[in-house]
């Protein structure tokens, strides 16, 4: 859900992100692999995956994995 929220933000602010390659990182390896088409998505999440793939076709972004222990955005939530 957070990936889709971020991509919706990008869409709402197209002027800022136009023509730029975005590098997005997340700590859910399953989600990363599904969006990168390296893993099969469970049926109940297929609509969410479809939406993420539509954004991937629309915007130039790469999706990479970062372990939870190395994710500063996650770590700062609990400080």
Short mmCIF file of N, CA and C in Angstrom, two decimals:
data_model
loop_
_atom_site.label_atom_id
_atom_site.label_comp_id
_atom_site.label_asym_id
_atom_site.label_seq_id
_atom_site.Cartn_x
_atom_site.Cartn_y
_atom_site.Cartn_z
N UNK A 1 0.82 -1.19 0.00
CA UNK A 1 0.00 0.00 0.00
C UNK A 1 0.86 1.26 0.00
N UNK A 2 1.99 1.23 0.71
CA UNK A 2 2.83 2.42 0.75
C UNK A 2 3.46 2.72 -0.61
N UNK A 3 3.78 1.68 -1.36
CA UNK A 3 4.32 1.89 -2.71
C UNK A 3 3.29 2.59 -3.58
N UNK A 4 2.06 2.14 -3.54
CA UNK A 4 1.01 2.76 -4.34
C UNK A 4 0.77 4.21 -3.91
N UNK A 5 0.84 4.47 -2.62
CA UNK A 5 0.68 5.84 -2.13
C UNK A 5 1.79 6.73 -2.66
N UNK A 6 3.01 6.23 -2.64
CA UNK A 6 4.14 7.00 -3.18
C UNK A 6 3.96 7.26 -4.67
N UNK A 7 3.52 6.25 -5.41
CA UNK A 7 3.33 6.40 -6.85
C UNK A 7 2.18 7.34 -7.16
N UNK A 8 1.15 7.36 -6.33
CA UNK A 8 0.07 8.33 -6.49
C UNK A 8 0.59 9.75 -6.26
N UNK A 9 1.49 9.91 -5.29
CA UNK A 9 2.12 11.20 -5.04
C UNK A 9 2.90 11.66 -6.27
N UNK A 10 3.65 10.73 -6.86
CA UNK A 10 4.40 11.05 -8.07
C UNK A 10 3.45 11.51 -9.17
N UNK A 11 2.35 10.81 -9.32
CA UNK A 11 1.38 11.16 -10.36
C UNK A 11 0.77 12.55 -10.12
N UNK A 12 0.49 12.85 -8.87
CA UNK A 12 -0.09 14.16 -8.55
C UNK A 12 0.91 15.30 -8.70
N UNK A 13 2.19 14.97 -8.73
CA UNK A 13 3.25 15.97 -8.83
C UNK A 13 4.12 15.71 -10.05
N UNK A 14 3.48 15.46 -11.18
CA UNK A 14 4.18 15.10 -12.41
C UNK A 14 5.20 16.14 -12.84
N UNK A 15 4.93 17.42 -12.60
CA UNK A 15 5.86 18.46 -13.02
C UNK A 15 7.21 18.31 -12.33
N UNK A 16 7.20 17.90 -11.09
CA UNK A 16 8.45 17.73 -10.34
C UNK A 16 9.23 16.52 -10.84
N UNK A 17 8.52 15.45 -11.17
CA UNK A 17 9.17 14.18 -11.49
C UNK A 17 9.32 13.90 -12.98
N UNK A 18 8.80 14.78 -13.82
CA UNK A 18 8.83 14.56 -15.27
C UNK A 18 10.25 14.39 -15.78
N UNK A 19 10.46 13.33 -16.55
CA UNK A 19 11.75 13.09 -17.19
C UNK A 19 12.83 12.57 -16.26
N UNK A 20 12.50 12.31 -15.02
CA UNK A 20 13.49 11.84 -14.06
C UNK A 20 13.33 10.35 -13.82
N UNK A 21 14.45 9.67 -13.68
CA UNK A 21 14.41 8.26 -13.31
C UNK A 21 14.34 8.18 -11.79
N UNK A 22 13.32 7.50 -11.29
CA UNK A 22 13.14 7.38 -9.85
C UNK A 22 13.70 6.04 -9.38
N UNK A 23 14.36 6.07 -8.26
CA UNK A 23 14.85 4.85 -7.61
C UNK A 23 14.09 4.72 -6.31
N UNK A 24 13.27 3.70 -6.23
CA UNK A 24 12.43 3.47 -5.06
C UNK A 24 12.91 2.20 -4.38
N UNK A 25 13.04 2.26 -3.07
CA UNK A 25 13.49 1.10 -2.31
C UNK A 25 12.43 0.72 -1.29
N UNK A 26 12.31 -0.56 -1.05
CA UNK A 26 11.40 -1.07 -0.04
C UNK A 26 12.02 -2.26 0.65
N UNK A 27 11.44 -2.62 1.79
CA UNK A 27 12.01 -3.74 2.53
C UNK A 27 11.18 -5.02 2.42
N UNK A 28 10.15 -5.03 1.60
CA UNK A 28 9.37 -6.24 1.38
C UNK A 28 9.85 -6.90 0.09
N UNK A 29 10.69 -7.91 0.25
CA UNK A 29 11.27 -8.58 -0.91
C UNK A 29 10.18 -9.22 -1.78
N UNK A 30 9.12 -9.72 -1.15
CA UNK A 30 8.03 -10.30 -1.93
C UNK A 30 7.39 -9.27 -2.86
N UNK A 31 7.10 -8.09 -2.33
CA UNK A 31 6.48 -7.04 -3.14
C UNK A 31 7.43 -6.59 -4.24
N UNK A 32 8.69 -6.40 -3.90
CA UNK A 32 9.69 -5.97 -4.88
C UNK A 32 9.76 -6.98 -6.03
N UNK A 33 9.84 -8.24 -5.70
CA UNK A 33 9.94 -9.27 -6.74
C UNK A 33 8.67 -9.36 -7.57
N UNK A 34 7.53 -9.16 -6.97
CA UNK A 34 6.27 -9.22 -7.73
C UNK A 34 6.18 -8.05 -8.70
N UNK A 35 6.51 -6.86 -8.25
CA UNK A 35 6.43 -5.69 -9.13
C UNK A 35 7.50 -5.77 -10.22
N UNK A 36 8.64 -6.38 -9.91
CA UNK A 36 9.70 -6.57 -10.91
C UNK A 36 9.48 -7.83 -11.76
N UNK A 37 8.33 -8.46 -11.57
CA UNK A 37 7.92 -9.66 -12.32
C UNK A 37 8.90 -10.82 -12.17
N UNK A 38 9.45 -10.96 -10.97
CA UNK A 38 10.35 -12.06 -10.66
C UNK A 38 9.69 -13.08 -9.74
N UNK A 39 8.45 -12.80 -9.33
CA UNK A 39 7.70 -13.70 -8.46
C UNK A 39 6.22 -13.60 -8.82
N UNK A 40 5.51 -14.64 -8.52
CA UNK A 40 4.08 -14.70 -8.78
C UNK A 40 3.33 -14.05 -7.62
N UNK A 41 2.32 -13.30 -7.96
CA UNK A 41 1.50 -12.62 -6.97
C UNK A 41 0.30 -13.48 -6.60
N UNK A 42 -0.05 -13.49 -5.31
CA UNK A 42 -1.26 -14.18 -4.87
C UNK A 42 -2.48 -13.47 -5.45
N UNK A 43 -3.50 -14.24 -5.75
CA UNK A 43 -4.67 -13.70 -6.43
C UNK A 43 -5.28 -12.51 -5.69
N UNK A 44 -5.35 -12.59 -4.36
CA UNK A 44 -6.02 -11.50 -3.62
C UNK A 44 -5.29 -10.17 -3.72
N UNK A 45 -4.02 -10.19 -4.15
CA UNK A 45 -3.26 -8.96 -4.31
C UNK A 45 -3.08 -8.57 -5.78
N UNK A 46 -3.72 -9.29 -6.67
CA UNK A 46 -3.50 -9.06 -8.10
C UNK A 46 -3.94 -7.67 -8.56
N UNK A 47 -4.99 -7.13 -7.97
CA UNK A 47 -5.44 -5.78 -8.35
C UNK A 47 -4.40 -4.73 -7.94
N UNK A 48 -3.79 -4.92 -6.78
CA UNK A 48 -2.76 -3.99 -6.33
C UNK A 48 -1.53 -4.08 -7.22
N UNK A 49 -1.16 -5.30 -7.59
CA UNK A 49 -0.02 -5.48 -8.48
C UNK A 49 -0.30 -4.85 -9.84
N UNK A 50 -1.50 -5.04 -10.34
CA UNK A 50 -1.87 -4.46 -11.63
C UNK A 50 -1.71 -2.95 -11.60
N UNK A 51 -2.14 -2.32 -10.52
CA UNK A 51 -2.04 -0.86 -10.39
C UNK A 51 -0.56 -0.44 -10.34
N UNK A 52 0.26 -1.17 -9.59
CA UNK A 52 1.69 -0.84 -9.52
C UNK A 52 2.35 -0.98 -10.88
N UNK A 53 1.97 -2.00 -11.64
CA UNK A 53 2.55 -2.21 -12.97
C UNK A 53 2.10 -1.13 -13.95
N UNK A 54 0.88 -0.62 -13.78
CA UNK A 54 0.41 0.50 -14.61
C UNK A 54 1.28 1.73 -14.35
N UNK A 55 1.59 1.98 -13.08
CA UNK A 55 2.47 3.10 -12.75
C UNK A 55 3.87 2.86 -13.32
N UNK A 56 4.33 1.61 -13.29
CA UNK A 56 5.66 1.31 -13.80
C UNK A 56 5.74 1.57 -15.30
N UNK A 57 4.66 1.29 -16.00
CA UNK A 57 4.61 1.60 -17.44
C UNK A 57 4.57 3.11 -17.69
N UNK A 58 3.96 3.83 -16.78
CA UNK A 58 3.73 5.26 -16.95
C UNK A 58 4.94 6.11 -16.55
N UNK A 59 5.65 5.68 -15.51
CA UNK A 59 6.76 6.46 -14.97
C UNK A 59 8.03 5.63 -14.99
N UNK A 60 9.13 6.33 -15.07
CA UNK A 60 10.43 5.68 -15.15
C UNK A 60 10.96 5.46 -13.74
N UNK A 61 10.71 4.28 -13.16
CA UNK A 61 11.24 4.01 -11.83
C UNK A 61 11.79 2.60 -11.74
N UNK A 62 12.81 2.49 -10.91
CA UNK A 62 13.39 1.20 -10.57
C UNK A 62 13.04 0.90 -9.13
N UNK A 63 12.75 -0.35 -8.88
CA UNK A 63 12.35 -0.76 -7.54
C UNK A 63 13.39 -1.72 -7.00
N UNK A 64 13.99 -1.36 -5.89
CA UNK A 64 15.03 -2.18 -5.29
C UNK A 64 14.71 -2.54 -3.86
N UNK A 65 15.44 -3.50 -3.35
CA UNK A 65 15.22 -4.02 -2.00
C UNK A 65 16.28 -3.51 -1.05
N UNK A 66 15.85 -3.19 0.15
CA UNK A 66 16.75 -2.82 1.23
C UNK A 66 16.28 -3.58 2.48
N UNK A 67 17.20 -4.24 3.20
CA UNK A 67 16.78 -4.96 4.41
C UNK A 67 16.19 -3.99 5.45
N UNK A 68 15.26 -4.49 6.25
CA UNK A 68 14.64 -3.65 7.28
C UNK A 68 15.68 -2.97 8.16
N UNK A 69 16.74 -3.69 8.49
CA UNK A 69 17.76 -3.14 9.38
C UNK A 69 18.52 -1.98 8.74
N UNK A 70 18.48 -1.86 7.41
CA UNK A 70 19.18 -0.78 6.71
C UNK A 70 18.23 0.25 6.14
N UNK A 71 16.99 0.23 6.56
CA UNK A 71 15.97 1.13 6.04
C UNK A 71 15.80 2.33 6.98
N UNK A 72 16.45 3.46 6.67
CA UNK A 72 16.37 4.61 7.58
C UNK A 72 14.96 5.16 7.73
N UNK A 73 14.14 5.04 6.71
CA UNK A 73 12.76 5.54 6.82
C UNK A 73 11.99 4.73 7.85
N UNK A 74 12.19 3.45 7.88
CA UNK A 74 11.50 2.59 8.85
C UNK A 74 12.07 2.82 10.25
N UNK A 75 13.38 2.92 10.35
CA UNK A 75 14.02 3.10 11.66
C UNK A 75 13.60 4.40 12.31
N UNK A 76 13.41 5.47 11.54
CA UNK A 76 13.06 6.76 12.13
C UNK A 76 11.62 6.78 12.64
N UNK A 77 10.79 5.86 12.19
CA UNK A 77 9.41 5.81 12.68
C UNK A 77 9.34 5.46 14.16
N UNK A 78 10.32 4.74 14.64
CA UNK A 78 10.28 4.23 16.01
C UNK A 78 11.23 4.96 16.95
N UNK A 79 11.80 6.07 16.50
CA UNK A 79 12.70 6.85 17.37
C UNK A 79 11.93 7.73 18.31
#
